[in-house]
């Protein structure tokens, strides 16, 4: 899925830490001035366009549209993850997560802020009480990094501290996703002579693994909307599944045609459970909506 | 030019004798993408997968040119009646 938090290399951080603009005495100011203003807001959009700073103020390096950290209102993180989407934008930008005491824990950038916050909320709920969000309008990598730098710098200038989650080596927030399994490959490569027919390789694969999804593209980057939906459903149900990229012409050469015959099913994606075809996107969606997938093995 | 909505409808009608059928061309004209809602007695006692198989089989020829076929509903007249009653209680004709 395309919702992962963008990994931040520690290098810009280090250069910030050693920046001469950071007075060491600032370290003695641990509490944040806006802690007392942490009130839950029910505004649908946490980004009041009207508060955007006029161009040409303090930080000309950053796009004028980005509000500074201190001027951005925190938005409380709802306990119910279903409400998240209503409070946080699914847009790209920078976000700052605060704990219950109003301490800044982490500054991150994301291509989908709402999804990233949902992820943090799941993994470290105790540290996710409120979040400040700054949407970046033209979110190329440079602009996002600039936005992140500007908030980091502002926080460090104000407090002399790096947010704990941004300290190098801290993996609380940026998980190097071990959860993403690699896609399975059926053959050692298209130029290798197969000793076993492809049908049999498919047969073994679906019988040896509880849940197998044959998709177009990889599980981290599905190349078709239907495959993406199936992966999304399996991920959100926490199903422990294997995936096979039917578009991989090198390692799964001939798989599409063979699999269609094997399963007597004309389209992809195809999801197998216990060696049996369960169906494609429509069936998975319908089962998901009826709650019939909860019985599948969990991670 | 790919498959037309009429072709899809006539194949489904002749093979599955649906009591209700709704085919929507979602391809924007190129005839490669359809959404189907179908109600047929032939689905009685069959799992969803088998129902989809019936639809796919009925469209075997067309499937060669269709890129995406979304079977939104494949239900029995009995289920259809229940759904109609629960969704639109007034439209019972």
Coordinates of C-alpha atoms in Angstrom, one line a residue, chain A residues 56-193:
Chain A
X56 CA 7.6 36.2 2.9
X57 CA 7.7 35.8 6.7
X58 CA 10.3 34.1 8.8
X59 CA 11.2 31.1 6.7
X60 CA 11.5 32.0 3.1
X61 CA 13.2 28.7 2.3
X62 CA 10.0 26.8 2.8
X63 CA 6.9 27.2 0.7
X64 CA 4.9 30.0 2.1
X65 CA 1.9 27.9 2.3
X66 CA 3.3 25.8 5.2
X67 CA 2.2 27.1 8.6
X68 CA 4.9 27.0 11.2
X69 CA 4.7 24.4 13.8
X70 CA 3.8 26.7 16.7
X71 CA 1.1 28.4 14.7
X72 CA -0.5 25.1 13.7
X73 CA -3.4 23.9 15.9
X74 CA -3.1 20.4 17.3
X75 CA -5.9 18.1 16.4
X76 CA -6.7 15.3 18.9
X77 CA -6.5 11.8 17.7
X78 CA -9.9 10.0 18.1
X79 CA -10.0 6.8 19.9
X80 CA -12.0 5.3 17.1
X81 CA -9.9 4.9 14.1
X82 CA -12.9 5.2 11.9
X83 CA -13.1 8.8 12.7
X84 CA -9.5 9.5 11.7
X85 CA -10.2 10.1 8.1
X86 CA -12.7 12.8 9.0
X87 CA -10.1 14.7 11.1
X88 CA -6.9 14.3 9.1
X89 CA -6.3 14.7 5.4
X90 CA -5.2 11.9 3.2
X91 CA -2.9 14.4 1.6
X92 CA 0.9 14.6 1.6
X93 CA 2.7 16.7 4.1
X94 CA 4.4 17.0 7.4
X95 CA 2.9 16.0 10.7
X96 CA 3.9 16.3 14.4
X97 CA 2.7 13.8 17.0
X98 CA 2.2 14.8 20.6
X99 CA 1.7 12.6 23.6
X100 CA -0.8 13.1 26.4
X101 CA 1.5 15.6 28.2
X102 CA 1.7 17.7 25.1
X103 CA 5.3 16.7 24.4
X104 CA 6.3 16.5 20.8
X105 CA 7.2 12.9 20.1
X106 CA 7.8 12.7 16.4
X107 CA 7.8 14.7 13.3
X108 CA 7.2 12.8 10.1
X109 CA 6.4 13.2 6.5
X110 CA 3.9 11.1 4.6
X111 CA 2.1 10.7 1.3
X112 CA -1.0 10.0 3.2
X113 CA -1.1 11.7 6.6
X114 CA -4.3 10.2 7.8
X115 CA -3.1 6.7 7.1
X116 CA 0.3 7.3 8.7
X117 CA -1.4 8.7 11.8
X118 CA -3.7 5.6 11.9
X119 CA -0.6 3.4 11.7
X120 CA 1.1 5.3 14.6
X121 CA -2.1 5.1 16.6
X122 CA -2.2 1.4 16.2
X123 CA 1.5 0.8 17.0
X124 CA 2.0 3.4 19.8
X125 CA -1.4 4.5 20.9
X126 CA -0.1 5.9 24.2
X127 CA 2.2 8.4 22.4
X128 CA -0.5 9.5 19.9
X129 CA -2.8 12.0 21.6
X130 CA -2.8 14.9 19.2
X131 CA -1.2 15.7 15.9
X132 CA -0.4 18.9 14.0
X133 CA -0.6 18.6 10.3
X134 CA 0.9 20.7 7.6
X135 CA -0.2 19.8 4.1
X136 CA 2.4 20.4 1.4
X137 CA 0.8 21.5 -1.8
X138 CA 3.3 20.4 -4.3
X139 CA 4.5 17.3 -2.5
X140 CA 7.7 16.4 -4.3
X141 CA 10.4 14.9 -2.2
X142 CA 12.3 18.1 -1.8
X143 CA 9.3 20.1 -0.7
X144 CA 8.3 17.4 1.8
X145 CA 11.8 17.3 3.2
X146 CA 11.9 21.1 3.4
X147 CA 8.7 21.1 5.3
X148 CA 10.0 18.5 7.7
X149 CA 13.2 20.3 8.2
X150 CA 11.4 23.6 8.9
X151 CA 9.3 22.0 11.6
X152 CA 12.2 20.1 13.1
X153 CA 14.3 23.2 13.1
X154 CA 11.6 25.3 14.7
X155 CA 11.1 22.8 17.4
X156 CA 14.8 22.4 18.1
X157 CA 15.4 26.1 18.1
X158 CA 12.6 26.4 20.6
X159 CA 13.5 23.5 22.9
X160 CA 17.0 22.5 22.0
X161 CA 15.8 18.9 21.7
X162 CA 15.2 16.5 19.0
X163 CA 11.8 14.8 19.2
X164 CA 12.5 11.4 20.8
X165 CA 11.0 9.6 17.8
X166 CA 13.4 11.4 15.5
X167 CA 16.5 10.5 17.3
X168 CA 18.7 8.3 15.2
X169 CA 18.2 4.6 16.0
X170 CA 14.7 5.2 17.4
X171 CA 12.4 2.8 15.6
X172 CA 9.3 3.5 17.5
X173 CA 7.7 5.5 14.7
X174 CA 9.5 4.5 11.5
X175 CA 9.3 0.8 11.4
X176 CA 11.5 -0.7 8.8
X177 CA 8.6 -2.8 7.7
X178 CA 9.4 -6.4 8.4
X179 CA 5.7 -7.1 7.9
X180 CA 6.0 -6.8 4.1
X181 CA 6.9 -10.2 3.0
X182 CA 8.5 -10.6 -0.4
X183 CA 6.3 -11.8 -3.2
X184 CA 6.7 -15.4 -3.9
X185 CA 8.3 -16.6 -7.2
X186 CA 7.2 -19.7 -8.9
X187 CA 10.2 -20.4 -11.0
X188 CA 14.0 -19.7 -10.7
X189 CA 13.8 -17.6 -13.8
X190 CA 12.4 -17.8 -17.3
X191 CA 15.5 -19.2 -18.9
X192 CA 15.7 -22.1 -16.5
X193 CA 14.3 -25.4 -17.7

